CSV table of C-alpha atoms in Angstrom, one decimal:
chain,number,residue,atom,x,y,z
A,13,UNK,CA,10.8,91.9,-12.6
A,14,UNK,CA,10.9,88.6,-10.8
A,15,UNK,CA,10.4,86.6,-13.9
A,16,UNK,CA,13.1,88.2,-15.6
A,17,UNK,CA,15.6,87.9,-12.9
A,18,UNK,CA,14.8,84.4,-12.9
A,19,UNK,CA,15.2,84.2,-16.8
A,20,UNK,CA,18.8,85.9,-16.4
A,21,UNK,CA,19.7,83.8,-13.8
A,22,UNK,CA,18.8,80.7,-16.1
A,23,UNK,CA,20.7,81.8,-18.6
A,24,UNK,CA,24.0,82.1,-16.5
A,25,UNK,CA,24.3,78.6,-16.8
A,26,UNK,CA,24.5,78.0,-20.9
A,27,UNK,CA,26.4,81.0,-20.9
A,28,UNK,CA,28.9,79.7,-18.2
A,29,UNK,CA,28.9,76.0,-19.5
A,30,UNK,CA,29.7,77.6,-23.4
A,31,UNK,CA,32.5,80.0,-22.0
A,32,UNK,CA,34.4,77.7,-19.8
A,33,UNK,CA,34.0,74.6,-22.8
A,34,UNK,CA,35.0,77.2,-25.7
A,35,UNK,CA,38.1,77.8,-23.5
A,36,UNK,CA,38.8,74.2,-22.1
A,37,UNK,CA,38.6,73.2,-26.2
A,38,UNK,CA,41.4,75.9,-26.9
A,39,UNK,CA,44.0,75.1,-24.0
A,40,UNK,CA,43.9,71.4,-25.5
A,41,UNK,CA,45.6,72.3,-28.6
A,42,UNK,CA,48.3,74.7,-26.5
A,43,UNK,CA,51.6,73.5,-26.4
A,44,UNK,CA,53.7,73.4,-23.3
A,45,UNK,CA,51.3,71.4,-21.0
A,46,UNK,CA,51.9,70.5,-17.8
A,47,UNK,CA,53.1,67.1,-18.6
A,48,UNK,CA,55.5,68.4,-21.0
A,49,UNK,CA,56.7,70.6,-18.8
A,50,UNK,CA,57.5,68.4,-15.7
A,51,UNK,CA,59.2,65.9,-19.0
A,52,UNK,CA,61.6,68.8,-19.9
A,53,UNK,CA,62.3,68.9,-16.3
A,54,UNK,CA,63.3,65.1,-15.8
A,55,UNK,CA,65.4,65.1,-19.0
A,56,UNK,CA,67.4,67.9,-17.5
A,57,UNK,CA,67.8,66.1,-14.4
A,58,UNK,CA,70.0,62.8,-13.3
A,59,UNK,CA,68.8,59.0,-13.5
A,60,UNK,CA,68.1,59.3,-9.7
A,61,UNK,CA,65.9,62.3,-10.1
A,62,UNK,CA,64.0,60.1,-12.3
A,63,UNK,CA,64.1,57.2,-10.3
A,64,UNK,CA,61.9,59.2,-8.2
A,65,UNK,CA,58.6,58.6,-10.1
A,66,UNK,CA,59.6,55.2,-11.4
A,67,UNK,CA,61.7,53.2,-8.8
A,68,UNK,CA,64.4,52.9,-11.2
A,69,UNK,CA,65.3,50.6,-13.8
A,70,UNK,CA,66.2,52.0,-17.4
A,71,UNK,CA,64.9,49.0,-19.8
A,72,UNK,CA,62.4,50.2,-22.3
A,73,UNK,CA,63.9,53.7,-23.2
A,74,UNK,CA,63.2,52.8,-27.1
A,75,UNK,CA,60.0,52.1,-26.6
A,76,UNK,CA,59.2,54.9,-24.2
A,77,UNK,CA,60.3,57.2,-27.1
A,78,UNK,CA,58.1,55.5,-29.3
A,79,UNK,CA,55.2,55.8,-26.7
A,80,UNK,CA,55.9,59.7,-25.9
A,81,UNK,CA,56.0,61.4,-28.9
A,82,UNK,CA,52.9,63.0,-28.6
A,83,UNK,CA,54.8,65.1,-26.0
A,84,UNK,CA,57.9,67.1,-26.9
A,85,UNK,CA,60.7,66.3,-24.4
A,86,UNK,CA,59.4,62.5,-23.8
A,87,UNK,CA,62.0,60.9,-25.6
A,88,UNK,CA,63.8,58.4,-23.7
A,89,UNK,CA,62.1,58.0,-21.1
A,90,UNK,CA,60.1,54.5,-20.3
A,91,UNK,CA,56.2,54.7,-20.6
A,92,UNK,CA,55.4,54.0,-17.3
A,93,UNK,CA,56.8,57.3,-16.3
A,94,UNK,CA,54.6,59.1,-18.6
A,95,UNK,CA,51.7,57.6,-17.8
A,96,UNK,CA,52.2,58.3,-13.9
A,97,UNK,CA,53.0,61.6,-14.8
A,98,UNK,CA,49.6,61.7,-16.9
A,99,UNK,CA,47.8,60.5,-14.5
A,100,UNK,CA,49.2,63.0,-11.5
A,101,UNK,CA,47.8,65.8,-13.8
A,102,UNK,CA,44.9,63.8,-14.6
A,103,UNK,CA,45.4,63.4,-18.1
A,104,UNK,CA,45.6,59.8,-18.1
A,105,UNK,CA,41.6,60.6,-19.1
A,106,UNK,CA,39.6,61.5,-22.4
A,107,UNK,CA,39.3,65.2,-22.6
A,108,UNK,CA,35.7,65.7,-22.0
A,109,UNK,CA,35.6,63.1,-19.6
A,110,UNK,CA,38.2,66.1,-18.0
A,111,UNK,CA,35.9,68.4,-18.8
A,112,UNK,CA,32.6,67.0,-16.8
A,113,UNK,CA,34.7,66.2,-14.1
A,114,UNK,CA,35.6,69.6,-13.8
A,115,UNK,CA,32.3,71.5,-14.4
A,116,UNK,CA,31.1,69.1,-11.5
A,117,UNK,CA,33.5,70.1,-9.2
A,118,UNK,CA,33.4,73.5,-9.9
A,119,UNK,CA,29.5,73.4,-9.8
A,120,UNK,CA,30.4,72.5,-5.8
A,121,UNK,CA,33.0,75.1,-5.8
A,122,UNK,CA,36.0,72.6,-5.5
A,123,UNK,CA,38.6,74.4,-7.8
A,124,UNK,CA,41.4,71.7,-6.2
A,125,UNK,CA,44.9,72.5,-6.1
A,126,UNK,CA,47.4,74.1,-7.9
A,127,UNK,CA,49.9,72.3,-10.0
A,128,UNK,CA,52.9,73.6,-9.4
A,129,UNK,CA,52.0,75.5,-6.0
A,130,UNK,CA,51.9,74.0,-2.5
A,131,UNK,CA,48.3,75.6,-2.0
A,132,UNK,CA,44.5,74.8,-3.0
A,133,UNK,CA,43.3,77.0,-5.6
A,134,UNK,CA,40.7,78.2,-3.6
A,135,UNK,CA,43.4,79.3,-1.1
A,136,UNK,CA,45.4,81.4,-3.6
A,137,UNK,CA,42.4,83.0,-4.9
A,138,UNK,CA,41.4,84.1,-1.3
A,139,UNK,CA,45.2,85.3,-0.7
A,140,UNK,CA,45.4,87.5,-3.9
A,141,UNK,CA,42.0,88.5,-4.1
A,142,UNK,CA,42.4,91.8,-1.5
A,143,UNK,CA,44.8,93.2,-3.4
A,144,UNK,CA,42.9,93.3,-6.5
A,145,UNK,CA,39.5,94.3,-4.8
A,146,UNK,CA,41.7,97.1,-3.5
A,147,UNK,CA,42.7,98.3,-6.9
A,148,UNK,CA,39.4,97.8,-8.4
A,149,UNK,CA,37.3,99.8,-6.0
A,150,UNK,CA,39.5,102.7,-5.2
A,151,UNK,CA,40.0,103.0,-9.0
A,152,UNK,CA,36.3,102.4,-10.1
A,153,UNK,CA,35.2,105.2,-7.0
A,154,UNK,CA,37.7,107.8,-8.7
A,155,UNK,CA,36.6,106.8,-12.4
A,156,UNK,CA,33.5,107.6,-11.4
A,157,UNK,CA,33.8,110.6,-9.3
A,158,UNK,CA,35.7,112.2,-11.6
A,159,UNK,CA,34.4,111.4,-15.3
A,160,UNK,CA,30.6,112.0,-14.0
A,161,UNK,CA,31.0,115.6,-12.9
A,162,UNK,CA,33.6,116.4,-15.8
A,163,UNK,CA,30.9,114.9,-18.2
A,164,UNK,CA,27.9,117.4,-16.9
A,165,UNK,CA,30.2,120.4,-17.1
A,166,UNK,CA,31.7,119.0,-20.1
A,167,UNK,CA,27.7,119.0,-21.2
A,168,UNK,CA,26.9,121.9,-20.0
A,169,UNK,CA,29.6,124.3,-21.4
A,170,UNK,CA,29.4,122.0,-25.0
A,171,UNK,CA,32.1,123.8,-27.1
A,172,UNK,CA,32.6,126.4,-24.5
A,173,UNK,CA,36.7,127.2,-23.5
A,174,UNK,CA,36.2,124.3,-20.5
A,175,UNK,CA,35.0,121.9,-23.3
A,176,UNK,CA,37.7,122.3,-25.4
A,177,UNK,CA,40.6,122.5,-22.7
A,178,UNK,CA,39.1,119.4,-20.7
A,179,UNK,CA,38.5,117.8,-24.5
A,180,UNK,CA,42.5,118.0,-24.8
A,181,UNK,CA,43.1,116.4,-21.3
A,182,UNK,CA,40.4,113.4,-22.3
A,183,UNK,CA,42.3,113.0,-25.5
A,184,UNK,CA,46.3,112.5,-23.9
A,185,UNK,CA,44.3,109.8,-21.1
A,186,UNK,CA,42.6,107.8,-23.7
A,187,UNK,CA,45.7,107.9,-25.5
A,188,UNK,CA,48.3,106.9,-23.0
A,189,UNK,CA,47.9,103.2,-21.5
A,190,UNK,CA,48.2,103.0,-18.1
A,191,UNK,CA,51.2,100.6,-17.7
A,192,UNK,CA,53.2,103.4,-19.6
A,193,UNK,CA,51.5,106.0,-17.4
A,194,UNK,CA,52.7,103.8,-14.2
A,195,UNK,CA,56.3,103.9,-15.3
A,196,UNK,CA,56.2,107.9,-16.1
A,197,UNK,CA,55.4,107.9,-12.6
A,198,UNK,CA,57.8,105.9,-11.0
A,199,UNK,CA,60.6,107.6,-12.8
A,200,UNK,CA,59.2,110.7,-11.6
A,201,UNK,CA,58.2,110.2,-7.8
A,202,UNK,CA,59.6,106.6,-7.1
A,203,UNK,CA,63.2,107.2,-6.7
A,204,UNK,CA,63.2,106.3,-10.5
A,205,UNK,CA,65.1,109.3,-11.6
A,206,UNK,CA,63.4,112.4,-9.8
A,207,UNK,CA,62.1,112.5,-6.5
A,208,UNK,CA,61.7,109.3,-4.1
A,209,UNK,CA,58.4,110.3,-2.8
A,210,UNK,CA,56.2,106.9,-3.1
A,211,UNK,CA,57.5,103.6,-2.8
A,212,UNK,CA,57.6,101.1,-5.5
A,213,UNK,CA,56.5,97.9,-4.1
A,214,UNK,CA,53.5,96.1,-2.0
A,215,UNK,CA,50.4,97.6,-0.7
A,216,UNK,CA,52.2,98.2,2.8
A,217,UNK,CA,55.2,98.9,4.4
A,218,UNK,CA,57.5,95.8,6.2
A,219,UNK,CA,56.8,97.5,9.7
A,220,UNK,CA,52.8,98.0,9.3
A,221,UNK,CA,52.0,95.8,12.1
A,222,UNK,CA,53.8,98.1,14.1
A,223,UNK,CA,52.2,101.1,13.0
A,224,UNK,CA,49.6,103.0,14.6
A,225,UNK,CA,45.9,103.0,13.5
A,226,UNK,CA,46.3,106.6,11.8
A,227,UNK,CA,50.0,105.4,10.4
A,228,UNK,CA,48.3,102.0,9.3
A,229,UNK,CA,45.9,104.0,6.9
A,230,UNK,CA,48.7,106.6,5.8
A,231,UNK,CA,50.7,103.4,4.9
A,232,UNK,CA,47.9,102.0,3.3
A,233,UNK,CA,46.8,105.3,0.9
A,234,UNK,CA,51.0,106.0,0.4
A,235,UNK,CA,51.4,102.7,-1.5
A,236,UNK,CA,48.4,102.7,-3.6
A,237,UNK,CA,48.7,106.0,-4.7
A,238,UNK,CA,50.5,105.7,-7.8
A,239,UNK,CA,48.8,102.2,-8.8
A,240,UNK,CA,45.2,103.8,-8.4
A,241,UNK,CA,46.3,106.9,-10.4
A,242,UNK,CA,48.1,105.2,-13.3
A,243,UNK,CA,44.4,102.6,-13.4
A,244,UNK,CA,42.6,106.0,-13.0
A,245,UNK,CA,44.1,107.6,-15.5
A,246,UNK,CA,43.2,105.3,-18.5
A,247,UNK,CA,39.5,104.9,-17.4
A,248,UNK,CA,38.6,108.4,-16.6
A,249,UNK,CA,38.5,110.1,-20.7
A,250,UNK,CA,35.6,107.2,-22.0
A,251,UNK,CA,33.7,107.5,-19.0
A,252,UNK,CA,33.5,111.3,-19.1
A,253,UNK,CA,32.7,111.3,-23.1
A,254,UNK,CA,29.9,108.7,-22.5
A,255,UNK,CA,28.4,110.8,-19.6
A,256,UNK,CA,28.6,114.3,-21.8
A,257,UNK,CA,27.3,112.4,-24.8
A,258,UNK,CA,24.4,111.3,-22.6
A,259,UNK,CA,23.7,114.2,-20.8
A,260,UNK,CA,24.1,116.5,-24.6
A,261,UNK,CA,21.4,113.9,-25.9
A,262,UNK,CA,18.8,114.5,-23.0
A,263,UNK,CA,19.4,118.3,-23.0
A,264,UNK,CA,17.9,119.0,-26.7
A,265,UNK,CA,15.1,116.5,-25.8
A,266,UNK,CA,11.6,117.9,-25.9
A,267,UNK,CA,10.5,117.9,-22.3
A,268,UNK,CA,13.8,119.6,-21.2
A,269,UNK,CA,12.5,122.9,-22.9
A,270,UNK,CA,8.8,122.1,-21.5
A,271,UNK,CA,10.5,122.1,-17.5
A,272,UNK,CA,11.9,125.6,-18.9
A,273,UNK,CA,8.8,127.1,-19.6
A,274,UNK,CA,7.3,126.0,-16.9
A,275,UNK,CA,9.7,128.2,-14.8
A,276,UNK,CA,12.2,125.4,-13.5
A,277,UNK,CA,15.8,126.9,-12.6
A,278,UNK,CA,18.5,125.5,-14.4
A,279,UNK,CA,20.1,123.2,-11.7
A,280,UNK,CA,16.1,122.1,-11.0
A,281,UNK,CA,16.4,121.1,-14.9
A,282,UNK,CA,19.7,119.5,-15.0
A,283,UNK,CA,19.5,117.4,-11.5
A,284,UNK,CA,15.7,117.0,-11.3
A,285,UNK,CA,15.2,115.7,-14.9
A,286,UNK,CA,17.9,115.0,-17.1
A,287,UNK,CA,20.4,113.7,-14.4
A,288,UNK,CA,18.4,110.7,-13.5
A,289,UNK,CA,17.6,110.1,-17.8
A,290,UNK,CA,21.1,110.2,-18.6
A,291,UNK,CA,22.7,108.1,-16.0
A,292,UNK,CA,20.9,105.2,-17.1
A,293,UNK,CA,23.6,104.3,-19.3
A,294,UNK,CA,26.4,105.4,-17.3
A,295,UNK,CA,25.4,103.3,-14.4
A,296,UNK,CA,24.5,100.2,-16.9
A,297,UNK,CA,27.8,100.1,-17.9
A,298,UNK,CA,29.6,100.1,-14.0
A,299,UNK,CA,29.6,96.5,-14.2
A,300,UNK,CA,31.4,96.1,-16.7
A,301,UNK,CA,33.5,98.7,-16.2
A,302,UNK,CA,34.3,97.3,-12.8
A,303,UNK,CA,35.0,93.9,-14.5
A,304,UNK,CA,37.5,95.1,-17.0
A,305,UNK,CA,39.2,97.3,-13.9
A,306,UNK,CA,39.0,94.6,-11.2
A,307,UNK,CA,40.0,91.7,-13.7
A,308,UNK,CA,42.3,93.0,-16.6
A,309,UNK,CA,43.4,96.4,-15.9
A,310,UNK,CA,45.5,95.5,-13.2
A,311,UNK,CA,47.2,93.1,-14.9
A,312,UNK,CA,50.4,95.4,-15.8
A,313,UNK,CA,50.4,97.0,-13.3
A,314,UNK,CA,50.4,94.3,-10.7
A,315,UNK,CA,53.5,93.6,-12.3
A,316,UNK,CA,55.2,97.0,-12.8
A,317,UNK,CA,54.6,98.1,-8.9
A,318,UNK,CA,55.4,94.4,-7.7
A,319,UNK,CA,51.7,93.9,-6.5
A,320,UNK,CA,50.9,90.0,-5.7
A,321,UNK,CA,47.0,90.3,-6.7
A,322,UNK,CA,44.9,88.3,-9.1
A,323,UNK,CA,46.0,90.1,-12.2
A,324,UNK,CA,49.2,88.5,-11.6
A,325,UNK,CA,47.9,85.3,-10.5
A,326,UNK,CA,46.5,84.5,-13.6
A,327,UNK,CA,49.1,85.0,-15.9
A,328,UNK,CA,51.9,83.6,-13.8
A,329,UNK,CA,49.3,80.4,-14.4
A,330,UNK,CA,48.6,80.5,-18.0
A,331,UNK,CA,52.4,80.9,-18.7
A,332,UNK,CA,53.1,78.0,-16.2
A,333,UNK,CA,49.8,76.0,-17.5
A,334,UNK,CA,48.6,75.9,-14.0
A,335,UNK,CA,45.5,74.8,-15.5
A,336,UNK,CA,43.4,74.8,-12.3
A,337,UNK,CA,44.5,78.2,-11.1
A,338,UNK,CA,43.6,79.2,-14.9
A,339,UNK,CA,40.4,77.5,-15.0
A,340,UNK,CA,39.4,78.5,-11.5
A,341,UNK,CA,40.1,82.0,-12.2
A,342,UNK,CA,37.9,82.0,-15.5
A,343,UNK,CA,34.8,80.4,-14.0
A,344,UNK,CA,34.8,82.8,-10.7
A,345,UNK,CA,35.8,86.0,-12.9
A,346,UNK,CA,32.9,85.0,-15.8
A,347,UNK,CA,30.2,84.1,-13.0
A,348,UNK,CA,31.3,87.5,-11.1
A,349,UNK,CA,30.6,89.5,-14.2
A,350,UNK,CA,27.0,87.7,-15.3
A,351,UNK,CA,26.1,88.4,-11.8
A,352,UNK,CA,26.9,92.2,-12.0
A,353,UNK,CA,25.7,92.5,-15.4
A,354,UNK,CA,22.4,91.1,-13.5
A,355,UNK,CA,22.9,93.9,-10.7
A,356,UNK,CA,23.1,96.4,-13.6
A,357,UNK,CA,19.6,96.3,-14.8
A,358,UNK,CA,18.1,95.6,-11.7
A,359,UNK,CA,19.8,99.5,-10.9
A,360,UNK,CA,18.4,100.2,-13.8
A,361,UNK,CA,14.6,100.1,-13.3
A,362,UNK,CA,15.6,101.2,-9.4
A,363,UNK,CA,16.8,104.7,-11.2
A,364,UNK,CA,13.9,104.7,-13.6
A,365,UNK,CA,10.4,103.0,-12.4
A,366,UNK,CA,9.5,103.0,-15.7
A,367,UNK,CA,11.4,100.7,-17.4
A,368,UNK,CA,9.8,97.4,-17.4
A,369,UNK,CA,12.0,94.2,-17.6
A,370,UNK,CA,9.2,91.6,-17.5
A,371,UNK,CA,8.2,92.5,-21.0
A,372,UNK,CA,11.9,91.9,-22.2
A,373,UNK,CA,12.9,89.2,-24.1
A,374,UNK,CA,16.3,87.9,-22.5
């Protein structure tokens, strides 16, 4: 087992190297840099906004045309002014001299600072990052709590009444996204047209410092409510169908009907023997599940219930090519899910003694 971990965690770093070059190789051929951007802003602004980054003077203008037209917006203005600009963003330097600089920051875990925000990125990450933990665990808990028993009854009663009446409920929540689930809600117990019963923005009330310890956690589960249910209900129905399929696939196994005959009750069958065979694939897939909840489910719905987390962090960057935020973001978020992917099969052989990993080829 030791070998292979060790194998996995050499692997990490061509796999992190390739995702975050693949990536840094796209954003240069984006439009709408940061460079251009802060240009679009100077040609809307006076001479003396200008004057700012220059000193003044407006000599040159033709040949700062000439000189910027490799960005849209740059004409007019003197080349000395673009290159400063360039250089405050750091793109007075060959791209993959960028590049190394950055994987060898980011190697330290200096992610540097935001473009456009007064703030390190490191800062921001550590600011938004409760609010999405907070999402992704309450949501990932539920998932799981509810799709796993649902699945063995599911299992259990296979083309029973339950199965087919559950079936219909999996269908309409694999069907429904859960940013429009999110705003059926709202209109419905947000004061959006119904009833006012949940609020509609932040994780807590203005006055929670105020609050008792008991009203501090009522606060707390009041606010969430709606996110974690609108998350919940998109990631329930595939978790469920996996864990019936799984469980439906051990039951007509061969050594099911040999712990029959031997006299084992039915419970002693199902939780002694093919519980532990079928979660194997359940629980190998929780990392990723957690991943795609933590890191991209929230995304909408950080936005529809006005929650300042990660989700929103990141696209509030790659629509304001904050490239460091976006960057930062990307090599945390892909490091976080090689490590869990990692935490996956070590569960794996901790469920099941008998899978051996040091005979795997990674």
């Amino acid at each position: 087992m030791l070998n292979y971990i060790l194998r996995r965690v050499a692997l990490m770093v061509p796999t992190l190297f390739g995702i975050m070059l693949i990536n840094f190789a796209i954003i240069q051929f984006a439009p709408g840099g940061p460079v251009e951007q802060v240009l679009a802003e100077l040609q809307g602004q006076t001479a003396s906004a200008t004057s700012r980054f220059s000193g003044g003077g407006g000599d040159g203008a033709a040949a700062g045309a000439a000189q910027g037209n490799k960005y849209r917006g740059a004409q007019g203005l003197r080349p000395d002014i673009i290159a400063e600009i360039e250089a405050q963003f750091g793109f007075d330097k060959p791209a993959h001299e960028r590049f190394f600089i950055m994987i060898s920051s980011y190697l330290r875990f200096d992610f540097g600072d935001s473009y456009f925000r007064d703030a390190s990125v490191i800062e921001l990450i550590r600011e938004k990052l409760p609010v999405s933990i907070t999402l992704g665990l309450w949501t990932t808990l539920l998932v799981y709590l509810i799709s796993i028993p649902l699945g063995v009854h599911k299992a259990v009663r296979d083309g029973g009444r339950f199965d087919t009446w559950t079936s219909m409920a999996v269908v309409v929540g694999n069907a429904i996204p859960g940013f429009l689930f999110a705003i059926l809600l709202i209109v419905l117990f947000a004061g959006g047209r119904y009833w006012d019963v949940f609020p509609l923005r932040g994780l807590t009330s203005d006055n929670f410092d105020q609050l008792s310890d008991w009203g501090k956690i009522k606060d707390y589960f009041w606010h969430i409510c709606l996110p974690v249910l609108s998350m919940v209900i998109g990631g329930f129905a595939s978790l469920t169908m996996l864990t019936k399929n799984s469980f439906l696939d051990q039951i007509r196994m061969q050594y099911v009907e040999t712990a029959r005959a031997k006299g084992l009750s039915e419970q002693q069958v199902l939780y002694g023997h093919v519980f532990r065979n079928a979660m194997l694939i359940v629980i190998a897939g929780f990392p990723s599940a957690f991943i795609g909840i933590l890191f991209t489910g929230s995304l909408l719905i950080e936005v529809i219930f006005s929650l300042d987390g990660l989700g929103l962090l990141g696209f509030e960057a790659a629509i304001n090519r904050d490239y460091p935020v976006v960057f930062a973001t990307l090599y945390i978020f892909t490091l976080l899910g090689l490590v869990l992917q990692l935490l996956g099969d070590i569960m794996y052989q901790l469920i099941d003694p008998r899978i051996d990993f040091e005979s795997r080829e990674v």
